[in-house]
Coordinates of C-alpha atoms in Angstrom, one line a residue:
M759 CA 30.2 -17.2 26.6
L760 CA 31.0 -13.7 25.5
T761 CA 32.0 -13.2 21.9
T762 CA 34.8 -10.7 22.8
R763 CA 36.3 -8.9 25.8
L764 CA 38.2 -5.7 25.1
T765 CA 40.6 -5.0 27.9
N766 CA 43.4 -2.7 29.0
A767 CA 41.9 0.5 27.6
T768 CA 40.3 3.7 28.8
F769 CA 36.7 3.5 27.7
L770 CA 35.1 7.0 27.6
T771 CA 31.5 5.9 27.7
M772 CA 29.8 9.3 27.2
D773 CA 27.3 8.0 29.8
P774 CA 27.2 10.3 32.9
A775 CA 26.1 7.3 35.0
R776 CA 29.4 5.5 34.3
P777 CA 31.8 7.9 32.6
V778 CA 34.9 5.6 32.4
A779 CA 35.6 1.9 32.2
R780 CA 38.6 -0.4 31.7
D781 CA 37.0 -3.5 30.2
L782 CA 34.1 -4.0 27.8
A783 CA 32.3 -7.2 26.9
V784 CA 30.7 -7.9 23.5
W785 CA 28.1 -10.5 22.8
H786 CA 26.8 -10.9 19.2
G787 CA 27.3 -7.3 18.3
R788 CA 26.0 -5.8 21.5
I789 CA 27.7 -4.5 24.6
A790 CA 27.2 -7.1 27.3
G791 CA 28.8 -5.3 30.2
L792 CA 31.6 -3.1 31.5
D793 CA 34.4 -3.7 34.0
E794 CA 33.3 -6.3 36.6
E795 CA 30.4 -7.4 34.3
A796 CA 32.9 -7.9 31.5
V797 CA 35.6 -9.9 33.4
S798 CA 33.2 -12.2 35.2
L799 CA 32.3 -14.2 32.1
P800 CA 34.5 -16.3 29.8
A801 CA 35.1 -14.9 26.3
A802 CA 35.9 -16.6 23.0
E803 CA 38.4 -13.8 22.3
V804 CA 40.2 -11.4 24.6
V805 CA 41.7 -8.3 22.8
D806 CA 44.3 -6.3 24.7
L807 CA 44.1 -2.7 23.5
Q808 CA 47.4 -1.8 25.1
G809 CA 46.2 1.4 26.8
A810 CA 44.3 2.9 24.0
T811 CA 41.4 5.3 24.4
V812 CA 38.0 4.0 23.2
L813 CA 34.9 6.0 22.5
P814 CA 31.5 5.2 21.1
G815 CA 31.8 5.2 17.3
F816 CA 31.5 8.7 15.9
V817 CA 28.1 9.6 14.4
D818 CA 28.3 12.0 11.5
A819 CA 24.8 13.4 11.3
H820 CA 25.0 15.1 7.9
V821 CA 27.0 13.6 5.0
H822 CA 26.7 13.0 1.3
L823 CA 28.2 9.5 0.8
A824 CA 27.2 9.1 -2.9
W825 CA 28.5 12.5 -3.8
A826 CA 31.7 11.9 -1.8
G827 CA 32.4 8.6 -3.5
L828 CA 31.6 10.0 -7.0
K829 CA 33.7 13.1 -6.4
A830 CA 36.7 10.9 -5.3
A831 CA 36.6 9.2 -8.7
T832 CA 36.0 12.4 -10.8
P833 CA 38.6 14.6 -12.4
S834 CA 39.1 17.6 -10.1
V835 CA 40.2 21.2 -10.5
A836 CA 40.6 21.7 -6.8
P837 CA 44.4 22.3 -6.9
C838 CA 44.1 24.9 -9.7
R839 CA 44.8 28.6 -9.1
R840 CA 44.6 29.8 -12.7
V841 CA 41.9 29.6 -15.4
A842 CA 44.4 28.1 -17.8
D843 CA 45.1 25.2 -15.3
V844 CA 41.4 24.6 -14.9
L845 CA 40.8 24.4 -18.6
A846 CA 43.7 22.0 -18.9
V847 CA 42.0 19.6 -16.5
V848 CA 38.7 20.0 -18.3
A849 CA 40.4 19.3 -21.7
D850 CA 42.0 16.1 -20.3
A851 CA 38.6 15.0 -18.9
V852 CA 36.9 15.7 -22.3
A853 CA 39.6 13.7 -24.1
R854 CA 38.5 10.7 -22.1
Q855 CA 34.9 11.0 -23.3
P856 CA 34.6 9.5 -26.7
A857 CA 31.0 10.2 -27.4
P858 CA 30.7 13.6 -29.3
G859 CA 27.5 14.6 -27.4
G860 CA 28.6 13.0 -24.1
W861 CA 28.4 14.4 -20.6
V862 CA 31.6 15.2 -18.8
D863 CA 31.7 15.7 -15.0
V864 CA 34.5 17.7 -13.3
A865 CA 34.7 18.4 -9.6
G866 CA 36.4 20.7 -7.2
Y867 CA 35.4 24.1 -8.7
D868 CA 35.6 27.1 -6.4
Q869 CA 35.7 30.6 -7.8
R870 CA 37.4 32.0 -4.8
T871 CA 40.7 30.4 -5.8
L872 CA 40.5 32.0 -9.3
G873 CA 39.2 35.4 -8.2
R874 CA 36.2 35.2 -10.5
H875 CA 33.8 32.7 -12.1
L876 CA 34.8 30.7 -15.2
T877 CA 32.5 31.2 -18.2
A878 CA 30.8 28.9 -20.7
A879 CA 32.7 30.6 -23.5
E880 CA 36.0 29.6 -21.8
L881 CA 34.9 26.0 -21.3
D882 CA 33.8 25.9 -24.9
T883 CA 37.4 26.5 -26.0
V884 CA 38.3 23.0 -24.8
C885 CA 35.1 21.0 -24.5
R886 CA 34.8 19.9 -28.2
G887 CA 31.0 20.2 -28.1
R888 CA 30.7 18.0 -25.0
Q889 CA 28.3 18.7 -22.2
V890 CA 30.6 19.8 -19.4
F891 CA 29.3 20.2 -15.9
L892 CA 31.8 21.7 -13.5
M893 CA 30.5 21.2 -10.0
H894 CA 31.0 23.9 -7.3
D895 CA 32.5 22.4 -4.1
S896 CA 29.6 23.8 -2.1
G897 CA 27.1 21.6 -4.0
H898 CA 25.0 24.7 -4.7
A899 CA 26.3 25.9 -8.0
C900 CA 28.1 24.9 -11.2
V901 CA 29.6 26.2 -14.5
V902 CA 28.5 24.5 -17.7
S903 CA 29.5 24.5 -21.3
G904 CA 27.5 25.9 -24.2
A905 CA 26.2 22.5 -25.1
V906 CA 24.4 22.3 -21.7
L907 CA 23.1 25.9 -21.9
D908 CA 21.6 25.0 -25.3
R909 CA 19.5 22.4 -23.6
L910 CA 18.2 24.5 -20.8
P911 CA 14.6 25.5 -20.8
A912 CA 13.9 29.1 -21.7
G913 CA 14.2 31.5 -18.8
V914 CA 16.6 29.5 -16.6
P915 CA 18.9 32.2 -15.1
H916 CA 22.6 32.0 -15.5
Q917 CA 25.6 34.3 -15.6
D918 CA 27.8 33.4 -18.6
G919 CA 27.4 29.7 -17.8
F920 CA 27.4 30.0 -14.0
L921 CA 24.2 28.6 -12.4
A922 CA 23.2 28.5 -8.8
E923 CA 20.6 26.7 -6.6
G924 CA 17.4 25.8 -8.5
A925 CA 19.0 26.7 -11.9
M926 CA 21.9 24.3 -11.1
S927 CA 19.3 21.6 -10.4
I928 CA 17.7 22.1 -13.7
A929 CA 21.0 21.8 -15.5
R930 CA 22.0 18.8 -13.5
S931 CA 18.7 17.0 -14.3
L932 CA 19.8 16.9 -17.9
R933 CA 22.5 14.4 -17.0
P934 CA 21.4 10.7 -17.3
P935 CA 20.9 9.3 -13.8
Y936 CA 23.7 7.2 -12.4
T937 CA 23.1 3.5 -12.3
Q938 CA 22.5 1.8 -8.9
A939 CA 25.8 -0.1 -9.4
E940 CA 27.7 3.1 -9.9
L941 CA 26.1 4.7 -6.8
A942 CA 26.7 1.6 -4.7
D943 CA 30.4 1.6 -5.6
A944 CA 30.6 5.3 -4.7
V945 CA 28.8 4.9 -1.4
E946 CA 31.0 1.9 -0.4
R947 CA 34.1 4.0 -1.3
A948 CA 33.0 6.9 0.9
G949 CA 31.8 4.7 3.6
R950 CA 35.2 3.0 4.0
A951 CA 36.8 6.5 4.2
C952 CA 34.4 7.3 7.1
L953 CA 35.4 4.1 8.9
G954 CA 39.0 5.1 8.7
E955 CA 38.1 8.3 10.6
G956 CA 36.2 6.4 13.4
I957 CA 32.7 7.0 12.0
T958 CA 30.4 4.0 12.5
A959 CA 27.1 5.6 11.6
C960 CA 26.0 8.5 9.5
A961 CA 22.9 10.3 8.0
E962 CA 22.9 10.7 4.2
A963 CA 21.5 14.2 3.8
G964 CA 19.1 14.0 0.9
I965 CA 18.4 11.3 -1.7
G966 CA 16.1 11.0 -4.7
G967 CA 15.8 14.6 -5.6
G968 CA 16.6 18.1 -4.4
L969 CA 20.0 19.7 -5.2
L970 CA 22.0 16.5 -4.7
G971 CA 19.8 13.6 -5.8
H972 CA 21.6 11.3 -8.1
S973 CA 18.8 9.1 -9.3
P974 CA 15.0 8.7 -8.7
V975 CA 15.7 5.2 -7.4
E976 CA 18.7 6.1 -5.3
L977 CA 17.6 4.2 -2.3
G978 CA 18.0 1.0 -4.2
A979 CA 21.8 1.5 -4.4
Y980 CA 22.0 1.4 -0.6
Q981 CA 19.8 -1.7 -0.5
L982 CA 22.0 -3.3 -3.1
L983 CA 25.0 -2.7 -0.8
R984 CA 23.1 -4.0 2.2
D985 CA 22.0 -7.2 0.3
Q986 CA 25.6 -7.8 -0.8
G987 CA 27.1 -7.3 2.6
R988 CA 29.1 -4.3 1.3
L989 CA 27.6 -1.5 3.4
P990 CA 30.6 -0.5 5.5
L991 CA 28.7 1.5 8.2
R992 CA 25.2 2.2 9.4
V993 CA 23.4 4.7 7.2
Q994 CA 20.2 6.7 7.8
L995 CA 18.7 8.2 4.6
M996 CA 17.1 11.6 4.4
A997 CA 14.5 11.8 1.7
A998 CA 14.5 15.0 -0.3
A999 CA 11.3 17.0 0.2
D1000 CA 10.4 16.9 -3.5
T1001 CA 10.1 13.1 -3.3
L1002 CA 6.8 13.6 -1.5
R1003 CA 3.6 13.5 -3.6
P1004 CA 0.4 15.4 -3.0
L1005 CA -2.4 13.1 -1.9
A1006 CA -5.7 13.3 -3.8
D1007 CA -7.6 13.1 -0.5
P1008 CA -5.6 14.1 2.5
S1009 CA -8.6 14.1 4.9
T1010 CA -8.4 10.5 6.0
D1011 CA -5.0 10.6 7.7
G1012 CA -4.6 14.4 8.0
F1013 CA -1.5 14.9 5.9
P1014 CA -1.4 16.5 2.5
R1015 CA 1.8 14.9 1.0
A1016 CA 3.5 11.5 1.4
L1017 CA 6.2 9.3 0.1
D1018 CA 5.0 6.3 -1.9
L1019 CA 3.4 3.7 0.3
G1020 CA 3.3 6.2 3.2
M1021 CA 6.9 5.4 4.3
R1022 CA 8.3 8.0 6.7
T1023 CA 11.0 8.5 9.4
G1024 CA 11.8 5.3 11.2
F1025 CA 11.4 2.7 8.4
G1026 CA 14.2 0.2 8.2
D1027 CA 16.6 -1.5 10.5
D1028 CA 19.9 -1.0 12.5
W1029 CA 22.0 -0.9 9.3
L1030 CA 19.8 1.0 6.8
S1031 CA 16.8 3.2 7.7
L1032 CA 14.8 6.2 6.6
G1033 CA 15.5 9.3 8.6
A1034 CA 14.4 12.9 8.3
L1035 CA 12.8 14.8 5.5
K1036 CA 15.4 17.1 3.9
V1037 CA 14.1 20.6 3.1
F1038 CA 16.3 23.2 1.5
T1039 CA 15.5 26.8 2.4
D1040 CA 18.6 28.6 1.1
G1041 CA 22.0 28.1 -0.5
G1042 CA 25.6 28.2 0.8
M1043 CA 28.2 30.7 1.9
M1044 CA 30.8 29.5 -0.5
A1045 CA 28.6 30.3 -3.4
R1046 CA 27.3 33.5 -1.6
T1047 CA 23.7 32.1 -1.8
A1048 CA 23.0 31.6 1.9
A1049 CA 20.1 33.8 2.7
L1050 CA 21.1 36.6 5.1
T1051 CA 19.1 39.5 6.7
S1052 CA 21.9 41.9 5.8
P1053 CA 24.1 41.8 2.8
Y1054 CA 27.5 40.1 2.6
L1055 CA 30.1 42.6 3.6
G1056 CA 31.1 45.0 0.8
T1057 CA 28.3 43.8 -1.5
D1058 CA 24.6 44.4 -2.2
G1059 CA 23.9 40.6 -2.2
A1060 CA 22.2 38.9 0.7
G1061 CA 21.9 35.4 -0.8
Q1062 CA 18.6 33.8 -1.7
L1063 CA 15.8 31.6 -0.5
Q1064 CA 15.1 28.4 -2.5
D1065 CA 11.4 29.4 -2.8
T1066 CA 9.0 31.9 -1.3
P1067 CA 8.7 31.8 2.5
E1068 CA 5.1 30.7 2.0
R1069 CA 5.9 27.7 -0.1
L1070 CA 8.8 26.7 2.0
T1071 CA 6.5 26.9 5.1
D1072 CA 3.9 24.8 3.3
T1073 CA 6.5 22.1 2.6
I1074 CA 7.8 22.0 6.2
V1075 CA 4.3 21.9 7.7
A1076 CA 3.3 19.1 5.3
G1077 CA 6.3 17.1 6.3
H1078 CA 5.5 17.5 10.0
L1079 CA 1.9 16.6 9.5
G1080 CA 2.9 13.5 7.6
G1081 CA 4.9 12.3 10.7
W1082 CA 8.4 13.1 9.4
Q1083 CA 11.3 14.3 11.4
L1084 CA 12.4 17.5 9.6
A1085 CA 16.0 18.3 8.6
V1086 CA 15.8 21.8 7.4
H1087 CA 18.8 23.2 5.6
A1088 CA 19.2 26.8 6.7
I1089 CA 22.7 28.4 6.6
G1090 CA 21.9 32.1 6.7
D1091 CA 20.1 33.9 9.5
R1092 CA 17.2 34.8 7.2
A1093 CA 16.7 31.2 6.2
A1094 CA 16.8 30.2 9.9
D1095 CA 14.0 32.7 10.6
V1096 CA 11.9 31.0 7.9
A1097 CA 12.7 27.5 9.2
L1098 CA 11.9 28.4 12.8
D1099 CA 8.7 30.1 11.9
A1100 CA 7.6 27.1 9.9
I1101 CA 8.4 24.6 12.6
E1102 CA 6.6 26.7 15.1
E1103 CA 3.5 26.8 12.9
A1104 CA 3.8 23.0 12.3
Q1105 CA 4.0 22.2 16.0
A1106 CA 1.0 24.6 16.7
R1107 CA -1.1 22.7 14.2
R1108 CA -0.2 19.2 15.4
P1109 CA 2.0 19.1 18.5
R1110 CA 4.7 16.3 18.4
P1111 CA 6.8 16.8 21.5
D1112 CA 9.6 14.3 20.4
A1113 CA 9.7 15.1 16.7
R1114 CA 13.4 15.9 17.0
H1115 CA 13.4 18.4 14.2
R1116 CA 16.8 19.7 13.2
I1117 CA 18.2 22.7 11.4
E1118 CA 21.1 21.6 9.2
H1119 CA 24.2 23.9 9.2
A1120 CA 22.8 26.8 11.3
G1121 CA 25.8 28.7 9.8
L1122 CA 24.9 32.2 10.9
I1123 CA 22.6 32.5 13.9
R1124 CA 21.9 35.8 15.6
P1125 CA 21.8 36.0 19.4
D1126 CA 18.0 36.6 19.3
Q1127 CA 17.5 33.3 17.4
L1128 CA 19.1 31.1 20.0
P1129 CA 16.1 31.1 22.4
R1130 CA 13.8 30.0 19.6
F1131 CA 15.9 26.9 18.9
A1132 CA 15.5 26.0 22.6
E1133 CA 11.8 26.8 22.8
L1134 CA 11.0 24.7 19.8
D1135 CA 13.4 21.9 20.9
V1136 CA 15.2 22.1 17.5
S1137 CA 18.7 20.6 17.3
A1138 CA 21.5 22.6 15.6
V1139 CA 23.4 20.2 13.3
V1140 CA 26.6 22.1 12.6
Q1141 CA 29.8 21.5 10.5
P1142 CA 32.6 23.0 12.7
V1143 CA 35.3 22.1 10.2
F1144 CA 33.8 24.6 7.7
L1145 CA 35.4 27.3 9.7
R1146 CA 38.6 25.4 10.0
S1147 CA 38.7 25.2 6.2
F1148 CA 36.9 28.4 5.1
G1149 CA 36.9 30.5 8.3
D1150 CA 39.1 33.3 7.0
D1151 CA 36.8 33.8 4.0
Y1152 CA 33.6 33.5 6.0
A1153 CA 34.7 35.9 8.7
A1154 CA 35.7 38.4 6.0
I1155 CA 32.3 38.3 4.3
M1156 CA 30.4 38.5 7.6
G1157 CA 32.4 41.4 9.1
E1158 CA 33.4 42.0 12.7
E1159 CA 29.8 42.0 14.2
R1160 CA 28.6 38.8 12.6
A1161 CA 31.7 36.7 12.5
P1162 CA 31.3 35.4 16.1
W1163 CA 27.8 34.1 15.1
L1164 CA 29.3 31.6 12.6
Y1165 CA 28.8 27.9 13.4
R1166 CA 28.3 28.5 17.1
G1167 CA 29.2 26.2 19.9
R1168 CA 28.9 27.8 23.3
G1169 CA 26.0 29.9 22.3
F1170 CA 23.9 26.9 21.5
L1171 CA 24.9 24.9 24.6
D1172 CA 24.4 27.8 27.0
G1173 CA 21.0 28.5 25.4
G1174 CA 19.8 24.9 26.0
V1175 CA 20.1 23.9 22.4
R1176 CA 21.3 20.4 21.5
L1177 CA 24.6 20.8 19.5
V1178 CA 25.2 18.0 17.0
G1179 CA 28.4 17.6 15.0
S1180 CA 28.7 16.7 11.4
S1181 CA 30.8 17.2 8.3
D1182 CA 28.7 17.7 5.1
R1183 CA 31.3 15.5 3.5
P1184 CA 32.6 16.0 0.7
V1185 CA 32.3 19.8 0.9
T1186 CA 35.4 19.7 3.1
D1187 CA 37.3 17.6 5.6
G1188 CA 35.2 14.9 7.2
S1189 CA 37.4 14.0 10.2
P1190 CA 35.4 14.2 13.5
L1191 CA 38.7 14.6 15.5
R1192 CA 39.7 17.7 13.5
A1193 CA 36.2 19.1 13.9
V1194 CA 36.5 18.5 17.7
Q1195 CA 39.7 20.4 17.7
F1196 CA 38.1 23.3 16.0
M1197 CA 35.2 23.3 18.4
V1198 CA 37.6 23.7 21.3
E1199 CA 40.1 26.1 19.7
R1200 CA 37.9 28.0 17.1
A1201 CA 41.0 28.4 15.0
S1202 CA 41.0 28.4 11.2
S1203 CA 43.7 26.6 9.2
S1204 CA 45.6 29.9 9.1
G1205 CA 45.4 30.2 12.9
R1206 CA 42.7 33.0 12.9
I1207 CA 40.5 32.7 16.0
I1208 CA 36.8 33.1 15.0
G1209 CA 34.3 33.7 17.7
P1210 CA 36.6 32.7 20.6
D1211 CA 33.6 32.9 23.1
E1212 CA 32.0 30.1 21.1
G1213 CA 34.7 27.6 22.1
I1214 CA 33.5 24.6 24.1
T1215 CA 35.2 21.8 26.1
V1216 CA 36.7 18.6 24.6
E1217 CA 34.0 16.6 26.4
Q1218 CA 31.2 18.7 25.0
A1219 CA 32.7 18.4 21.5
L1220 CA 33.0 14.7 21.8
H1221 CA 29.4 14.5 23.0
A1222 CA 28.3 16.4 19.9
Y1223 CA 29.8 13.6 17.7
T1224 CA 28.5 10.7 19.8
A1225 CA 25.5 11.0 22.1
A1226 CA 24.0 14.1 20.5
G1227 CA 24.5 12.7 17.0
A1228 CA 22.7 9.5 18.0
H1229 CA 19.8 11.4 19.5
A1230 CA 19.4 13.5 16.4
C1231 CA 19.1 10.3 14.3
H1232 CA 16.8 8.6 16.8
W1233 CA 19.5 6.1 17.6
D1234 CA 20.0 7.1 21.3
D1235 CA 18.5 3.8 22.5
S1236 CA 21.2 1.8 20.7
A1237 CA 24.2 4.1 20.0
G1238 CA 26.0 7.2 21.2
T1239 CA 27.1 5.9 24.6
L1240 CA 28.9 2.7 25.8
A1241 CA 26.3 0.9 28.0
P1242 CA 25.0 -2.7 28.3
G1243 CA 22.5 -3.5 25.5
K1244 CA 23.8 -0.9 23.1
R1245 CA 25.5 -1.7 19.8
A1246 CA 29.2 -2.6 20.0
D1247 CA 30.2 0.3 17.7
L1248 CA 33.4 1.9 18.9
V1249 CA 36.4 3.9 17.8
V1250 CA 39.9 3.1 19.2
L1251 CA 42.2 6.1 19.5
G1252 CA 45.9 6.2 19.9
D1253 CA 45.6 9.0 22.6
D1254 CA 43.0 10.5 24.9
P1255 CA 41.6 13.8 23.4
R1256 CA 41.0 15.1 26.9
R1257 CA 44.7 14.7 27.8
V1258 CA 46.6 16.1 24.8
D1259 CA 47.1 19.7 23.9
P1260 CA 44.0 20.9 21.9
S1261 CA 46.2 21.6 18.9
R1262 CA 47.0 17.9 18.7
I1263 CA 43.4 16.5 18.9
G1264 CA 43.0 16.4 15.1
S1265 CA 46.2 14.4 14.6
I1266 CA 45.3 11.6 17.1
E1267 CA 45.6 8.3 15.3
V1268 CA 42.4 6.2 14.7
V1269 CA 43.8 2.8 15.5
A1270 CA 40.7 0.9 14.6
T1271 CA 37.0 1.2 14.2
I1272 CA 34.6 -1.5 15.5
V1273 CA 31.1 -2.0 14.1
D1274 CA 28.9 -4.7 15.4
G1275 CA 31.8 -5.9 17.6
R1276 CA 34.0 -6.5 14.5
L1277 CA 37.3 -4.7 14.4
T1278 CA 38.4 -2.9 11.2
P1279 CA 41.9 -1.4 11.1
P1280 CA 42.2 1.7 9.0
S1281 CA 42.9 1.0 5.4

């Protein structure tokens, strides 16, 4: 007997062999059949979906669950438009920290709303000697108080308390690590928000180190949730590249660095697994640290690489030789050149045809770079909603020639490149439906059209958040389409994204999210 039969719905399967169905059968968390296969067997429960539209559960291929959950519970200066208002929020957060030498986290910092960066001297007027860490919304920079500056090693660069990239990581490392219980609570909080937006699986983009590691034993927090039955959705964990250790004698297995016990991409199960190796090559556009081949418009700055091209290449090649899938953060076109060159070298040294290497963000990609993605079979894991949220600013700093190259859609697909949708939550809005809307319209929140030739169809955008996301995470044998034998992970929508005006896609109601055949109404 079937566990459940879902009926009276339009199932958009994302499977070209059978694009649409009306009934779907579930047996112990797996899809047992569609249409005639579903109705031919008795079911313990029949659920009438009353004409809803059902898709495979959305896959968000690049998120930061721990950061998102912690940010949601951290005092934020995001609404502030004046320095005085920012300082008032900081003062209130400091007042809640009783320890004289304690650490105070504040979220939501973005200098663009203030017109300039805050300074350590300004923080010191309200911080009462506390170590204040004001996190930039990009995750690539911060402003700290004098008490933090006093603890920095000599030579760490900063501008009146503003630190970016590696310097930010050094400042952040001074903070005591979060406990596994704190991280577990944060991940659960963010995971439930994902469920409410129809996301049933995601890839956590870097744990244990790098810019955004929260603890050297961060993986344990996810295991704790798994053990306690509190993991809301399926999670694949990317290990930060600096968690790899050099091997004393790499000759035996032919790879120079490894994670402890030799674990690599693929370890784990359907709920919690180890995914790609996360390698940072540059910064972000919000902080003006994404590495470009030409300066940001009206400035002399062209961003920065995280290290020398030679050392970045060495890390990427070592990961490939060690059997890892690579997820290389490269936002600017100069960083993408470094990433593509390194992946090409890695594949030349040890060919791995189905490595499924990815470039995360691919924020500014020149036309001449598109063929290289295709030749190397590298997926572009983009965040379309960045342009919905920040498109006016990004287009302005890129200028008329480069603005159409931002977070491409059509260019990748026409060039034979797999286009994968993701959010980078909590940098901005994590809703897949709002991202799908942008991919079709290419309109920022102000209505500005950015790179109209890069717009794609609704079906292609949905594919980026289902089948393409599953493929990028090596889940294509069990997720991404609705077909017999695959996991019963689905999202139930109040309308059909293909049938409404594109301007309405982002506001379609997520009626329910189904994971392992279990229905979860939005909270």
